[in-house]
GROMACS .gro file of N, CA and C in nm:
model
  339
    1MET      N    1  -0.299   2.337  -0.546
    1MET     CA    2  -0.313   2.488  -0.575
    1MET      C    3  -0.254   2.499  -0.695
    2ALA      N    4  -0.324   2.523  -0.844
    2ALA     CA    5  -0.235   2.523  -0.951
    2ALA      C    6  -0.191   2.694  -0.975
    3THR      N    7  -0.069   2.705  -1.040
    3THR     CA    8  -0.031   2.822  -1.068
    3THR      C    9  -0.091   2.871  -1.180
    4ALA      N   10  -0.149   2.985  -1.205
    4ALA     CA   11  -0.201   3.049  -1.336
    4ALA      C   12  -0.102   3.112  -1.421
    5LEU      N   13  -0.118   3.076  -1.542
    5LEU     CA   14   0.000   3.136  -1.631
    5LEU      C   15  -0.033   3.301  -1.628
    6GLN      N   16   0.087   3.354  -1.615
    6GLN     CA   17   0.082   3.506  -1.642
    6GLN      C   18   0.200   3.535  -1.722
    7PHE      N   19   0.172   3.598  -1.829
    7PHE     CA   20   0.274   3.668  -1.931
    7PHE      C   21   0.344   3.772  -1.916
    8ASP      N   22   0.271   3.853  -1.819
    8ASP     CA   23   0.300   3.979  -1.781
    8ASP      C   24   0.411   3.987  -1.655
    9VAL      N   25   0.461   3.915  -1.639
    9VAL     CA   26   0.559   3.916  -1.542
    9VAL      C   27   0.696   3.974  -1.564
   10ASP      N   28   0.752   4.069  -1.487
   10ASP     CA   29   0.858   4.144  -1.525
   10ASP      C   30   0.997   4.064  -1.463
   11ALA      N   31   1.110   4.114  -1.478
   11ALA     CA   32   1.215   4.022  -1.426
   11ALA      C   33   1.232   4.035  -1.287
   12ASP      N   34   1.232   4.130  -1.221
   12ASP     CA   35   1.214   4.166  -1.084
   12ASP      C   36   1.144   4.066  -1.002
   13GLU      N   37   0.998   4.033  -1.068
   13GLU     CA   38   0.881   3.944  -1.017
   13GLU      C   39   0.931   3.825  -1.043
   14ILE      N   40   1.005   3.800  -1.124
   14ILE     CA   41   1.056   3.655  -1.135
   14ILE      C   42   1.132   3.635  -1.012
   15LEU      N   43   1.247   3.695  -1.003
   15LEU     CA   44   1.335   3.672  -0.895
   15LEU      C   45   1.279   3.691  -0.753
   16VAL      N   46   1.186   3.762  -0.707
   16VAL     CA   47   1.104   3.775  -0.611
   16VAL      C   48   1.033   3.656  -0.568
   17ARG      N   49   0.955   3.616  -0.662
   17ARG     CA   50   0.868   3.503  -0.642
   17ARG      C   51   0.952   3.368  -0.621
   18SER      N   52   1.092   3.386  -0.703
   18SER     CA   53   1.162   3.255  -0.648
   18SER      C   54   1.216   3.266  -0.526
   19ILE      N   55   1.259   3.364  -0.484
   19ILE     CA   56   1.313   3.391  -0.375
   19ILE      C   57   1.197   3.338  -0.254
   20ASN      N   58   1.104   3.415  -0.258
   20ASN     CA   59   0.970   3.382  -0.176
   20ASN      C   60   0.948   3.222  -0.172
   21MET      N   61   0.936   3.158  -0.314
   21MET     CA   62   0.892   3.038  -0.308
   21MET      C   63   1.020   2.933  -0.217
   22ILE      N   64   1.135   2.961  -0.228
   22ILE     CA   65   1.243   2.900  -0.144
   22ILE      C   66   1.258   2.919   0.008
   23ALA      N   67   1.204   3.047   0.038
   23ALA     CA   68   1.207   3.067   0.156
   23ALA      C   69   1.093   2.993   0.221
   24LYS      N   70   0.971   2.995   0.174
   24LYS     CA   71   0.862   2.909   0.211
   24LYS      C   72   0.884   2.763   0.206
   25GLU      N   73   0.953   2.705   0.120
   25GLU     CA   74   0.978   2.560   0.120
   25GLU      C   75   1.074   2.537   0.219
   26ARG      N   76   1.180   2.633   0.250
   26ARG     CA   77   1.279   2.599   0.352
   26ARG      C   78   1.210   2.590   0.491
   27LEU      N   79   1.123   2.698   0.506
   27LEU     CA   80   1.034   2.666   0.612
   27LEU      C   81   0.955   2.571   0.655
   28LEU      N   82   0.893   2.516   0.532
   28LEU     CA   83   0.808   2.387   0.565
   28LEU      C   84   0.902   2.278   0.570
   29LEU      N   85   1.005   2.268   0.505
   29LEU     CA   86   1.115   2.174   0.532
   29LEU      C   87   1.158   2.164   0.682
   30ASP      N   88   1.171   2.262   0.744
   30ASP     CA   89   1.193   2.269   0.859
   30ASP      C   90   1.092   2.243   0.972
   31GLN      N   91   0.991   2.239   0.924
   31GLN     CA   92   0.876   2.220   1.020
   31GLN      C   93   0.832   2.072   1.013
   32ILE      N   94   0.874   2.014   0.886
   32ILE     CA   95   0.854   1.867   0.857
   32ILE      C   96   0.938   1.790   0.957
   33ALA      N   97   1.063   1.866   0.933
   33ALA     CA   98   1.180   1.807   1.023
   33ALA      C   99   1.168   1.783   1.184
   34THR      N  100   1.099   1.890   1.221
   34THR     CA  101   1.087   1.900   1.365
   34THR      C  102   0.954   1.826   1.416
   35ALA      N  103   0.861   1.816   1.327
   35ALA     CA  104   0.727   1.754   1.366
   35ALA      C  105   0.746   1.611   1.401
   36PRO      N  106   0.622   1.560   1.467
   36PRO     CA  107   0.635   1.414   1.489
   36PRO      C  108   0.604   1.354   1.362
   37PRO      N  109   0.680   1.244   1.311
   37PRO     CA  110   0.658   1.199   1.196
   37PRO      C  111   0.544   1.123   1.159
   38SER      N  112   0.480   1.152   1.077
   38SER     CA  113   0.327   1.103   1.022
   38SER      C  114   0.303   1.111   0.901
   39PHE      N  115   0.216   1.054   0.836
   39PHE     CA  116   0.171   1.083   0.707
   39PHE      C  117   0.112   1.227   0.684
   40ALA      N  118   0.030   1.263   0.776
   40ALA     CA  119  -0.003   1.391   0.768
   40ALA      C  120   0.082   1.507   0.792
   41GLU      N  121   0.186   1.488   0.857
   41GLU     CA  122   0.250   1.590   0.912
   41GLU      C  123   0.413   1.585   0.829
   42THR      N  124   0.435   1.470   0.751
   42THR     CA  125   0.535   1.461   0.692
   42THR      C  126   0.523   1.413   0.528
   43ILE      N  127   0.480   1.323   0.510
   43ILE     CA  128   0.450   1.281   0.355
   43ILE      C  129   0.344   1.377   0.273
   44LYS      N  130   0.230   1.404   0.337
   44LYS     CA  131   0.140   1.491   0.275
   44LYS      C  132   0.201   1.606   0.250
   45PRO      N  133   0.242   1.705   0.343
   45PRO     CA  134   0.321   1.827   0.306
   45PRO      C  135   0.435   1.832   0.201
   46LEU      N  136   0.519   1.707   0.200
   46LEU     CA  137   0.598   1.687   0.098
   46LEU      C  138   0.525   1.668  -0.040
   47ALA      N  139   0.431   1.615  -0.029
   47ALA     CA  140   0.382   1.613  -0.191
   47ALA      C  141   0.310   1.702  -0.223
   48GLU      N  142   0.245   1.782  -0.127
   48GLU     CA  143   0.191   1.905  -0.165
   48GLU      C  144   0.291   2.017  -0.218
   49LEU      N  145   0.411   2.013  -0.126
   49LEU     CA  146   0.522   2.080  -0.194
   49LEU      C  147   0.584   2.057  -0.300
   50ARG      N  148   0.583   1.968  -0.337
   50ARG     CA  149   0.642   1.920  -0.470
   50ARG      C  150   0.525   1.944  -0.590
   51ASN      N  151   0.406   1.966  -0.589
   51ASN     CA  152   0.321   2.004  -0.665
   51ASN      C  153   0.337   2.168  -0.689
   52VAL      N  154   0.336   2.233  -0.589
   52VAL     CA  155   0.343   2.343  -0.619
   52VAL      C  156   0.466   2.407  -0.674
   53HIS      N  157   0.583   2.341  -0.619
   53HIS     CA  158   0.714   2.380  -0.645
   53HIS      C  159   0.770   2.339  -0.818
   54MET      N  160   0.689   2.241  -0.849
   54MET     CA  161   0.695   2.199  -0.990
   54MET      C  162   0.637   2.301  -1.094
   55SER      N  163   0.495   2.334  -1.033
   55SER     CA  164   0.416   2.423  -1.115
   55SER      C  165   0.498   2.559  -1.131
   56GLU      N  166   0.550   2.604  -1.013
   56GLU     CA  167   0.576   2.754  -1.030
   56GLU      C  168   0.734   2.727  -1.103
   57PHE      N  169   0.813   2.627  -1.087
   57PHE     CA  170   0.936   2.583  -1.173
   57PHE      C  171   0.919   2.612  -1.302
   58ALA      N  172   0.806   2.521  -1.339
   58ALA     CA  173   0.779   2.532  -1.498
   58ALA      C  174   0.715   2.663  -1.554
   59LEU      N  175   0.652   2.755  -1.443
   59LEU     CA  176   0.627   2.871  -1.505
   59LEU      C  177   0.728   2.955  -1.539
   60ILE      N  178   0.826   2.991  -1.436
   60ILE     CA  179   0.950   3.049  -1.443
   60ILE      C  180   1.020   2.980  -1.575
   61GLN      N  181   1.066   2.874  -1.615
   61GLN     CA  182   1.133   2.814  -1.730
   61GLN      C  183   1.026   2.865  -1.853
   62PHE      N  184   0.929   2.844  -1.823
   62PHE     CA  185   0.820   2.865  -1.966
   62PHE      C  186   0.871   3.033  -1.997
   63LEU      N  187   0.844   3.097  -1.894
   63LEU     CA  188   0.856   3.257  -1.916
   63LEU      C  189   1.006   3.314  -1.977
   64GLY      N  190   1.089   3.237  -1.934
   64GLY     CA  191   1.230   3.260  -1.965
   64GLY      C  192   1.249   3.197  -2.109
   65SER      N  193   1.192   3.099  -2.165
   65SER     CA  194   1.201   3.071  -2.300
   65SER      C  195   1.125   3.128  -2.410
   66ILE      N  196   1.010   3.205  -2.353
   66ILE     CA  197   0.907   3.240  -2.454
   66ILE      C  198   0.936   3.378  -2.472
   67THR      N  199   1.001   3.465  -2.373
   67THR     CA  200   1.005   3.597  -2.354
   67THR      C  201   1.093   3.650  -2.481
   68ALA      N  202   1.049   3.785  -2.515
   68ALA     CA  203   1.124   3.842  -2.602
   68ALA      C  204   1.224   3.956  -2.527
   69SER      N  205   1.197   3.940  -2.382
   69SER     CA  206   1.304   4.077  -2.301
   69SER      C  207   1.386   3.992  -2.266
   70GLN      N  208   1.518   4.050  -2.283
   70GLN     CA  209   1.629   3.980  -2.242
   70GLN      C  210   1.663   3.989  -2.095
   71ALA      N  211   1.633   4.094  -2.052
   71ALA     CA  212   1.612   4.099  -1.880
   71ALA      C  213   1.522   3.993  -1.811
   72VAL      N  214   1.407   3.940  -1.873
   72VAL     CA  215   1.327   3.839  -1.815
   72VAL      C  216   1.366   3.699  -1.846
   73HIS      N  217   1.464   3.701  -1.944
   73HIS     CA  218   1.531   3.586  -1.985
   73HIS      C  219   1.630   3.567  -1.877
   74ALA      N  220   1.719   3.671  -1.837
   74ALA     CA  221   1.833   3.660  -1.761
   74ALA      C  222   1.760   3.628  -1.617
   75ALA      N  223   1.657   3.687  -1.586
   75ALA     CA  224   1.612   3.673  -1.442
   75ALA      C  225   1.562   3.505  -1.450
   76SER      N  226   1.517   3.465  -1.530
   76SER     CA  227   1.446   3.345  -1.528
   76SER      C  228   1.564   3.238  -1.513
   77LEU      N  229   1.687   3.276  -1.587
   77LEU     CA  230   1.803   3.207  -1.578
   77LEU      C  231   1.845   3.184  -1.419
   78GLU      N  232   1.873   3.305  -1.373
   78GLU     CA  233   1.903   3.331  -1.227
   78GLU      C  234   1.814   3.260  -1.120
   79ALA      N  235   1.672   3.263  -1.174
   79ALA     CA  236   1.578   3.185  -1.061
   79ALA      C  237   1.620   3.042  -1.087
   80GLU      N  238   1.619   2.977  -1.222
   80GLU     CA  239   1.636   2.853  -1.228
   80GLU      C  240   1.781   2.789  -1.153
   81LYS      N  241   1.880   2.878  -1.139
   81LYS     CA  242   1.985   2.851  -1.098
   81LYS      C  243   1.962   2.846  -0.936
   82MET      N  244   1.910   2.952  -0.886
   82MET     CA  245   1.878   2.954  -0.733
   82MET      C  246   1.792   2.831  -0.700
   83ILE      N  247   1.666   2.791  -0.768
   83ILE     CA  248   1.587   2.691  -0.752
   83ILE      C  249   1.674   2.563  -0.744
   84LYS      N  250   1.748   2.536  -0.868
   84LYS     CA  251   1.848   2.405  -0.857
   84LYS      C  252   1.951   2.402  -0.735
   85GLU      N  253   1.990   2.506  -0.701
   85GLU     CA  254   2.074   2.484  -0.570
   85GLU      C  255   1.982   2.461  -0.462
   86PHE      N  256   1.872   2.516  -0.447
   86PHE     CA  257   1.788   2.502  -0.330
   86PHE      C  258   1.745   2.334  -0.344
   87ASN      N  259   1.719   2.286  -0.444
   87ASN     CA  260   1.678   2.142  -0.476
   87ASN      C  261   1.797   2.063  -0.441
   88ALA      N  262   1.916   2.068  -0.445
   88ALA     CA  263   2.015   1.986  -0.404
   88ALA      C  264   2.026   2.028  -0.236
   89GLU      N  265   2.005   2.157  -0.215
   89GLU     CA  266   2.027   2.149  -0.065
   89GLU      C  267   1.934   2.090  -0.001
   90SER      N  268   1.799   2.103  -0.045
   90SER     CA  269   1.670   2.015   0.009
   90SER      C  270   1.693   1.866   0.007
   91LEU      N  271   1.731   1.814  -0.085
   91LEU     CA  272   1.753   1.681  -0.107
   91LEU      C  273   1.870   1.601  -0.033
   92ALA      N  274   1.953   1.718   0.050
   92ALA     CA  275   2.077   1.661   0.112
   92ALA      C  276   2.027   1.635   0.275
   93ARG      N  277   1.912   1.740   0.305
   93ARG     CA  278   1.898   1.733   0.435
   93ARG      C  279   1.847   1.603   0.525
   94SER      N  280   1.946   1.552   0.606
   94SER     CA  281   1.930   1.439   0.661
   94SER      C  282   1.785   1.410   0.753
   95ASP      N  283   1.760   1.556   0.819
   95ASP     CA  284   1.665   1.535   0.900
   95ASP      C  285   1.514   1.520   0.842
   96VAL      N  286   1.504   1.553   0.719
   96VAL     CA  287   1.376   1.531   0.645
   96VAL      C  288   1.385   1.394   0.603
   97PHE      N  289   1.503   1.336   0.554
   97PHE     CA  290   1.513   1.199   0.519
   97PHE      C  291   1.447   1.123   0.636
   98GLN      N  292   1.524   1.163   0.743
   98GLN     CA  293   1.473   1.065   0.869
   98GLN      C  294   1.338   1.069   0.887
   99ALA      N  295   1.262   1.157   0.866
   99ALA     CA  296   1.133   1.199   0.923
   99ALA      C  297   1.075   1.099   0.805
  100VAL      N  298   1.128   1.093   0.687
  100VAL     CA  299   1.020   1.014   0.589
  100VAL      C  300   1.059   0.886   0.624
  101GLN      N  301   1.176   0.847   0.649
  101GLN     CA  302   1.204   0.691   0.693
  101GLN      C  303   1.103   0.669   0.827
  102ALA      N  304   1.101   0.732   0.911
  102ALA     CA  305   1.027   0.699   1.023
  102ALA      C  306   0.896   0.672   0.985
  103VAL      N  307   0.842   0.756   0.903
  103VAL     CA  308   0.691   0.706   0.877
  103VAL      C  309   0.714   0.569   0.784
  104ALA      N  310   0.791   0.582   0.690
  104ALA     CA  311   0.776   0.443   0.602
  104ALA      C  312   0.798   0.328   0.678
  105SER      N  313   0.869   0.339   0.812
  105SER     CA  314   0.896   0.232   0.907
  105SER      C  315   0.807   0.204   0.983
  106ASN      N  316   0.677   0.268   1.009
  106ASN     CA  317   0.588   0.278   1.103
  106ASN      C  318   0.464   0.200   1.027
  107ASP      N  319   0.455   0.070   1.043
  107ASP     CA  320   0.331  -0.009   1.006
  107ASP      C  321   0.244   0.040   1.041
  108ASP      N  322   0.192   0.076   1.158
  108ASP     CA  323   0.092   0.137   1.202
  108ASP      C  324   0.011   0.277   1.117
  109GLU      N  325   0.116   0.339   1.094
  109GLU     CA  326   0.130   0.476   1.025
  109GLU      C  327   0.060   0.443   0.851
  110LEU      N  328   0.122   0.345   0.836
  110LEU     CA  329   0.104   0.287   0.653
  110LEU      C  330  -0.047   0.240   0.643
  111GLU      N  331  -0.066   0.169   0.769
  111GLU     CA  332  -0.199   0.100   0.776
  111GLU      C  333  -0.328   0.204   0.765
  112LEU      N  334  -0.305   0.271   0.788
  112LEU     CA  335  -0.419   0.422   0.788
  112LEU      C  336  -0.458   0.458   0.665
  113LEU      N  337  -0.357   0.438   0.569
  113LEU     CA  338  -0.368   0.465   0.422
  113LEU      C  339  -0.458   0.377   0.360
   0.00000   0.00000   0.00000
C-alpha cells in the first residue's frame, strides 16, 4: 500500500504518525518473533513492513525538507530521530533474527518459493 503525498500535514500529525508507525511496527515484530517461522509468517510480513516503513519515512523526510513552517521542520527532525532509534532497536532484535534464520535454514520452506 503506497503512502499518498500530503502537503497539508501539520507538526503534530507528523509526530503522531511517526509514533503510530513505530507502535504498529513494534507489534508486528513481536508477532513475527512469536509465530512459527515460515515464509508467510516471517519473511513476507518483514518485506511488507519494510515497504510501508520506507514510504512513510520518505514522506516525513520530504515534508521536513520542503516546508516553510519551522514547526513542521522541527517535528520532521524529531520524527526522523525517533524512527532511526527504533530502526536500531528493531535491527538488534535477536528473536526476529532467529525467526528469519529458521526460515532460511528450512529447505522445505524455501522450496515452496
